[in-house]
Amino acid sequence: MSKLTNQELIDELKRRFQENDNALFDLKVMTKKLVKINKKLEDSEAIKSNFLSNIRNEINNPLTAILGLSQQLLSAPEIDFDTMKNAIAIIHEESFHLDFQLKNIFEAAEIESGETSIGASVVDVLTLLTNIISSFRHYAESKNITVEMIYDWLGQDNPEIFFKTDPEKLSVIVSNLLSNAIEFNNEGGKVELKLWTDGNSLKIDVKDNGIGMETADLEIIFDRFRQLETGSTKTHRGHGLGLSITKAVVDLLGGQITVSSVKGIGSQFSIAVPEASGADTEGFSSEGNEFIFDDEEEKF
C-alpha cells in the first residue's frame, strides 16, 4: 500500500470534514422539519380538542335549555299565555340551532369519509332560497336583522327560476352563509342575498353590514375546526365547521367561493356554481329535500 503524500492526506481530511459538515447540515434541516411537523401536530390536536369542546357546548347548551323549559311547562300548575309563548319561542330557537348544527356535523362526516354524492335535479331556486330565509326568520328577528333577497331573472318581476343542480347541497351552502351573516351581524343590521345567472352559472352573494374581518383572517376562515374566536369568552355560536363545509360543497359542485370583508363594515361571500352536466334527470325539487317526478298526468 502506497503512502499518502502530505497534500493527499490534507485533501482526504478536507473531504471527510466536508462530508461531516454536509451530514450535520442535512441533520439540522431534518431536525427543523421535524420540529415544524411536531408543532403542526400539536396545533392540530389543540384545534381538534377545542373543536370537541365547542361541539359539546353547541349540543349540550340547546338541549339543556329545551329540557329545562319543557320541564317547567309540564310541571307548572297554571301558566299564562305570554309566558308559555315566550318559552315555546325559546324552545323553537334552540331546537332550530341544534338541528342546524347537527346537520353540519353529519355533512362534515360524509365529506370526510368520502361518502357524499351529487344528485342533480331541476331546482326551483327562488322557492328554495325563500324557504331558507323563512326558516331563519326567528333567528334574524331575535337580533332585529332584516334579510332581503334581490334577484334579476331576465327582467321578470315574479320569475320562476329553474336551475339544474343538487338542491340539498345548494341548501347547505346558502344556509351556512345566511347563518354566518346573521350571527356576525350587528343588532338591527341588514343581510342582502342576491341571486342571478351568468351564462351556465348560478351566482349568489350574501352580504352583511356586521363586524367584518381583518385581511389576514380571510386566509383561515375556510379551515376546518378554525374559529376567529376561541375559549370561554367567545361571543358567537358555532364550532368552526360551517364555512369549511360550504367551501367543500361548493368544490364538489365544481364551483367557486370568494369573500371580501372590511373590519367594522361587513363581509360579502360570493359563490358561482355551474349547471350540472351529464345525464338529464326528470327530478324536480322545490325545496332542499322534496322531489316530485313529472309525468303527463302531473301539473305544477
Short mmCIF file of C-alpha atoms in Angstrom, two decimals:
data_model
loop_
_atom_site.label_atom_id
_atom_site.label_comp_id
_atom_site.label_asym_id
_atom_site.label_seq_id
_atom_site.Cartn_x
_atom_site.Cartn_y
_atom_site.Cartn_z
CA MET A 1 0.00 0.00 0.00
CA SER A 2 1.44 3.33 -1.06
CA LYS A 3 1.71 6.08 1.47
CA LEU A 4 -0.34 9.24 1.03
CA THR A 5 1.57 12.40 0.43
CA ASN A 6 1.04 15.29 2.78
CA GLN A 7 -1.15 17.04 0.20
CA GLU A 8 -3.22 13.91 -0.41
CA LEU A 9 -3.67 13.47 3.34
CA ILE A 10 -4.80 17.08 3.68
CA ASP A 11 -7.23 16.68 0.74
CA GLU A 12 -8.67 13.49 2.27
CA LEU A 13 -9.17 15.19 5.63
CA LYS A 14 -10.86 18.13 3.92
CA ARG A 15 -13.16 15.75 2.04
CA ARG A 16 -14.13 13.94 5.21
CA PHE A 17 -14.68 17.21 7.09
CA GLN A 18 -16.86 18.39 4.22
CA GLU A 19 -18.87 15.17 4.36
CA ASN A 20 -19.34 15.67 8.09
CA ASP A 21 -20.42 19.26 7.52
CA ASN A 22 -22.91 18.14 4.85
CA ALA A 23 -24.25 15.43 7.15
CA LEU A 24 -24.63 17.93 10.00
CA PHE A 25 -26.37 20.40 7.69
CA ASP A 26 -28.78 17.71 6.48
CA LEU A 27 -29.40 16.71 10.08
CA LYS A 28 -30.18 20.31 11.05
CA VAL A 29 -32.57 20.67 8.09
CA MET A 30 -34.30 17.41 9.03
CA THR A 31 -34.50 18.48 12.68
CA LYS A 32 -36.14 21.78 11.70
CA LYS A 33 -38.64 19.92 9.54
CA LEU A 34 -39.42 17.53 12.37
CA VAL A 35 -39.89 20.46 14.78
CA LYS A 36 -42.32 22.10 12.31
CA ILE A 37 -44.22 18.85 11.81
CA ASN A 38 -44.40 18.30 15.56
CA LYS A 39 -45.67 21.86 16.04
CA LYS A 40 -48.34 21.31 13.38
CA LEU A 41 -49.39 18.08 15.09
CA GLU A 42 -49.59 19.86 18.45
CA ASP A 43 -51.62 22.69 16.89
CA SER A 44 -53.87 20.17 15.15
CA GLU A 45 -54.52 18.31 18.40
CA ALA A 46 -55.21 21.59 20.21
CA ILE A 47 -57.62 22.69 17.45
CA LYS A 48 -59.43 19.34 17.48
CA SER A 49 -59.61 19.40 21.27
CA ASN A 50 -61.09 22.90 21.16
CA PHE A 51 -63.45 21.75 18.40
CA LEU A 52 -64.71 18.84 20.52
CA SER A 53 -65.22 21.22 23.43
CA ASN A 54 -67.23 23.56 21.18
CA ILE A 55 -69.27 20.66 19.81
CA ARG A 56 -70.09 19.59 23.35
CA ASN A 57 -71.30 23.09 24.20
CA GLU A 58 -73.19 23.54 20.92
CA ILE A 59 -75.15 20.35 21.64
CA ASN A 60 -75.42 20.48 25.43
CA ASN A 61 -76.49 24.11 25.74
CA PRO A 62 -79.56 23.90 23.46
CA LEU A 63 -80.52 20.52 24.93
CA THR A 64 -80.28 21.90 28.46
CA ALA A 65 -82.48 24.87 27.52
CA ILE A 66 -85.02 22.67 25.73
CA LEU A 67 -85.25 20.13 28.54
CA GLY A 68 -85.38 22.80 31.26
CA LEU A 69 -88.09 24.90 29.63
CA SER A 70 -90.21 21.92 28.60
CA GLN A 71 -89.99 20.57 32.15
CA GLN A 72 -91.15 23.93 33.52
CA LEU A 73 -94.10 23.97 31.12
CA LEU A 74 -95.07 20.44 32.10
CA SER A 75 -94.73 20.95 35.84
CA ALA A 76 -96.34 24.39 36.13
CA PRO A 77 -99.91 24.04 37.50
CA GLU A 78 -101.01 27.23 35.77
CA ILE A 79 -99.16 29.32 33.22
CA ASP A 80 -100.22 32.49 31.44
CA PHE A 81 -100.25 32.69 27.65
CA ASP A 82 -97.38 35.17 27.27
CA THR A 83 -95.05 33.13 29.47
CA MET A 84 -95.92 29.97 27.57
CA LYS A 85 -95.45 31.70 24.21
CA ASN A 86 -92.01 33.02 25.22
CA ALA A 87 -90.96 29.59 26.45
CA ILE A 88 -92.11 27.95 23.24
CA ALA A 89 -90.26 30.57 21.17
CA ILE A 90 -87.02 29.81 23.04
CA ILE A 91 -87.54 26.06 22.65
CA HIS A 92 -88.08 26.55 18.91
CA GLU A 93 -84.97 28.73 18.57
CA GLU A 94 -82.77 26.27 20.48
CA SER A 95 -84.22 23.29 18.57
CA PHE A 96 -83.57 25.03 15.25
CA HIS A 97 -80.00 25.83 16.23
CA LEU A 98 -79.37 22.26 17.41
CA ASP A 99 -80.85 20.79 14.21
CA PHE A 100 -78.73 23.13 12.06
CA GLN A 101 -75.51 22.26 13.88
CA LEU A 102 -76.18 18.52 13.75
CA LYS A 103 -76.81 18.71 10.02
CA ASN A 104 -73.42 20.40 9.61
CA ILE A 105 -71.73 17.73 11.71
CA PHE A 106 -73.30 14.94 9.64
CA GLU A 107 -72.41 16.73 6.39
CA ALA A 108 -68.80 17.13 7.55
CA ALA A 109 -68.65 13.43 8.47
CA GLU A 110 -69.89 12.44 4.99
CA ILE A 111 -67.37 14.72 3.29
CA GLU A 112 -64.54 13.41 5.46
CA SER A 113 -65.43 9.78 4.73
CA GLY A 114 -65.85 10.42 1.01
CA GLU A 115 -69.43 9.16 1.13
CA THR A 116 -71.09 12.34 -0.08
CA SER A 117 -72.55 12.29 -3.58
CA ILE A 118 -74.13 14.75 -6.00
CA GLY A 119 -77.74 14.25 -7.08
CA ALA A 120 -78.72 16.80 -9.70
CA SER A 121 -82.29 17.82 -10.41
CA VAL A 122 -84.11 20.83 -11.78
CA VAL A 123 -84.35 23.16 -8.79
CA ASP A 124 -86.80 25.96 -8.20
CA VAL A 125 -84.04 28.19 -6.83
CA LEU A 126 -86.21 31.14 -5.86
CA THR A 127 -88.55 28.94 -3.81
CA LEU A 128 -85.65 27.09 -2.20
CA LEU A 129 -83.95 30.33 -1.12
CA THR A 130 -87.24 31.84 0.06
CA ASN A 131 -87.82 28.79 2.26
CA ILE A 132 -84.30 29.01 3.69
CA ILE A 133 -84.78 32.68 4.56
CA SER A 134 -88.13 31.85 6.16
CA SER A 135 -86.53 29.13 8.30
CA PHE A 136 -84.04 31.68 9.66
CA ARG A 137 -86.71 34.33 10.27
CA HIS A 138 -86.91 33.86 14.05
CA TYR A 139 -83.11 33.87 14.32
CA ALA A 140 -82.91 37.13 12.38
CA GLU A 141 -85.81 38.70 14.30
CA SER A 142 -84.10 37.90 17.62
CA LYS A 143 -81.35 40.33 16.55
CA ASN A 144 -83.70 42.72 14.73
CA ILE A 145 -81.90 41.92 11.47
CA THR A 146 -83.56 42.46 8.09
CA VAL A 147 -82.94 39.83 5.40
CA GLU A 148 -83.60 40.97 1.84
CA MET A 149 -83.44 38.87 -1.32
CA ILE A 150 -82.56 40.59 -4.59
CA TYR A 151 -82.92 38.83 -7.92
CA ASP A 152 -82.92 39.74 -11.57
CA TRP A 153 -84.01 36.91 -13.79
CA LEU A 154 -84.42 38.10 -17.37
CA GLY A 155 -86.17 41.22 -16.13
CA GLN A 156 -89.15 39.33 -14.72
CA ASP A 157 -90.90 40.69 -11.63
CA ASN A 158 -92.19 37.31 -10.44
CA PRO A 159 -89.96 34.77 -12.18
CA GLU A 160 -89.79 31.04 -11.86
CA ILE A 161 -86.10 30.38 -11.50
CA PHE A 162 -85.07 26.87 -12.51
CA PHE A 163 -81.50 25.62 -12.43
CA LYS A 164 -80.09 22.10 -12.61
CA THR A 165 -78.01 21.35 -9.52
CA ASP A 166 -78.09 19.40 -6.25
CA PRO A 167 -80.83 21.06 -4.12
CA GLU A 168 -79.60 19.66 -0.80
CA LYS A 169 -76.03 20.82 -1.44
CA LEU A 170 -77.25 24.26 -2.55
CA SER A 171 -79.35 24.43 0.62
CA VAL A 172 -76.30 23.58 2.75
CA ILE A 173 -74.30 26.37 1.09
CA VAL A 174 -76.91 29.11 1.39
CA SER A 175 -78.00 28.09 4.92
CA ASN A 176 -74.44 28.31 6.24
CA LEU A 177 -73.73 31.65 4.54
CA LEU A 178 -77.02 33.12 5.78
CA SER A 179 -76.46 31.80 9.30
CA ASN A 180 -72.96 33.27 9.27
CA ALA A 181 -74.23 36.66 8.03
CA ILE A 182 -76.85 36.82 10.80
CA GLU A 183 -74.55 35.55 13.57
CA PHE A 184 -71.77 38.05 12.83
CA ASN A 185 -74.03 40.99 12.10
CA ASN A 186 -74.85 43.81 14.49
CA GLU A 187 -78.15 44.31 16.26
CA GLY A 188 -80.51 45.95 13.79
CA GLY A 189 -78.28 45.09 10.85
CA LYS A 190 -79.13 44.02 7.32
CA VAL A 191 -78.36 40.98 5.18
CA GLU A 192 -78.70 41.06 1.40
CA LEU A 193 -78.96 37.84 -0.57
CA LYS A 194 -78.52 38.49 -4.28
CA LEU A 195 -79.33 35.87 -6.92
CA TRP A 196 -78.65 35.86 -10.67
CA THR A 197 -77.23 33.77 -13.53
CA ASP A 198 -74.23 34.36 -15.74
CA GLY A 199 -74.16 32.02 -18.70
CA ASN A 200 -74.49 28.49 -17.31
CA SER A 201 -73.57 29.53 -13.77
CA LEU A 202 -75.78 30.30 -10.81
CA LYS A 203 -74.38 33.16 -8.73
CA ILE A 204 -75.33 34.10 -5.19
CA ASP A 205 -73.95 36.90 -3.00
CA VAL A 206 -74.60 37.03 0.74
CA LYS A 207 -73.69 40.44 2.13
CA ASP A 208 -73.93 41.79 5.68
CA ASN A 209 -73.01 45.05 7.40
CA GLY A 210 -71.69 43.36 10.53
CA ILE A 211 -68.39 43.15 12.35
CA GLY A 212 -66.28 42.21 9.32
CA MET A 213 -62.82 40.63 9.38
CA GLU A 214 -59.18 41.53 9.11
CA THR A 215 -57.50 40.69 5.79
CA ALA A 216 -55.24 38.14 7.50
CA ASP A 217 -58.28 36.29 8.86
CA LEU A 218 -59.61 35.62 5.36
CA GLU A 219 -56.89 33.00 4.89
CA ILE A 220 -58.11 30.77 7.72
CA ILE A 221 -61.90 31.10 7.81
CA PHE A 222 -62.37 28.13 5.45
CA ASP A 223 -60.10 25.87 7.54
CA ARG A 224 -61.96 23.11 9.31
CA PHE A 225 -62.21 23.43 13.11
CA ARG A 226 -60.87 27.01 12.98
CA GLN A 227 -62.70 29.95 14.52
CA LEU A 228 -61.63 33.56 14.87
CA GLU A 229 -62.98 33.47 18.42
CA THR A 230 -61.91 30.75 20.83
CA GLY A 231 -62.12 29.94 24.52
CA SER A 232 -64.76 30.53 27.13
CA THR A 233 -65.08 34.24 26.29
CA LYS A 234 -66.29 33.71 22.69
CA THR A 235 -69.40 35.73 21.96
CA HIS A 236 -70.64 33.91 18.87
CA ARG A 237 -72.11 30.47 18.38
CA GLY A 238 -70.58 27.87 16.11
CA HIS A 239 -67.90 25.22 16.04
CA GLY A 240 -65.76 26.13 13.04
CA LEU A 241 -67.41 23.79 10.52
CA GLY A 242 -69.87 25.98 8.63
CA LEU A 243 -67.57 27.80 6.21
CA SER A 244 -65.29 24.78 5.70
CA ILE A 245 -68.35 22.69 4.78
CA THR A 246 -69.59 25.47 2.50
CA LYS A 247 -66.31 25.56 0.58
CA ALA A 248 -66.11 21.76 0.38
CA VAL A 249 -69.65 21.54 -1.01
CA VAL A 250 -69.03 24.38 -3.50
CA ASP A 251 -65.92 22.48 -4.65
CA LEU A 252 -67.97 19.29 -5.02
CA LEU A 253 -70.37 21.16 -7.30
CA GLY A 254 -67.42 22.41 -9.35
CA GLY A 255 -68.00 26.00 -8.25
CA GLN A 256 -66.01 28.78 -6.63
CA ILE A 257 -66.41 30.81 -3.45
CA THR A 258 -64.79 34.17 -2.68
CA VAL A 259 -65.01 36.57 0.22
CA SER A 260 -64.34 40.26 0.72
CA SER A 261 -64.51 41.90 4.12
CA VAL A 262 -63.62 45.08 5.96
CA LYS A 263 -63.28 45.15 9.73
CA GLY A 264 -66.20 47.02 11.27
CA ILE A 265 -68.05 47.41 7.96
CA GLY A 266 -69.14 43.94 6.92
CA SER A 267 -68.49 40.92 4.72
CA GLN A 268 -69.65 39.56 1.38
CA PHE A 269 -69.46 35.90 0.38
CA SER A 270 -69.93 35.14 -3.31
CA ILE A 271 -70.48 31.75 -4.89
CA ALA A 272 -70.64 30.68 -8.53
CA VAL A 273 -71.97 27.19 -9.26
CA PRO A 274 -72.03 25.71 -12.78
CA GLU A 275 -75.16 23.99 -14.02
CA ALA A 276 -74.92 20.23 -13.55
CA SER A 277 -73.90 18.28 -16.62
CA GLY A 278 -74.25 14.62 -17.53
CA ALA A 279 -77.42 12.61 -17.95
CA ASP A 280 -80.60 14.64 -17.74
CA THR A 281 -82.99 13.94 -14.90
CA GLU A 282 -86.72 14.33 -14.67
CA GLY A 283 -86.47 15.10 -10.98
CA PHE A 284 -87.86 18.42 -9.87
CA SER A 285 -87.18 19.96 -6.48
CA SER A 286 -88.98 22.93 -4.99
CA GLU A 287 -87.10 22.58 -1.70
CA GLY A 288 -83.89 21.08 -0.48
CA ASN A 289 -85.40 17.72 0.41
CA GLU A 290 -88.55 17.40 -1.69
CA PHE A 291 -88.57 15.69 -5.07
CA ILE A 292 -91.52 15.47 -7.42
CA PHE A 293 -91.27 13.38 -10.57
CA ASP A 294 -93.03 14.85 -13.54
CA ASP A 295 -95.22 12.80 -15.84
CA GLU A 296 -98.04 13.50 -18.23
CA GLU A 297 -100.67 13.45 -15.50
CA GLU A 298 -98.98 15.77 -13.00
CA LYS A 299 -99.16 19.52 -13.25
CA PHE A 300 -97.39 22.14 -11.13
#
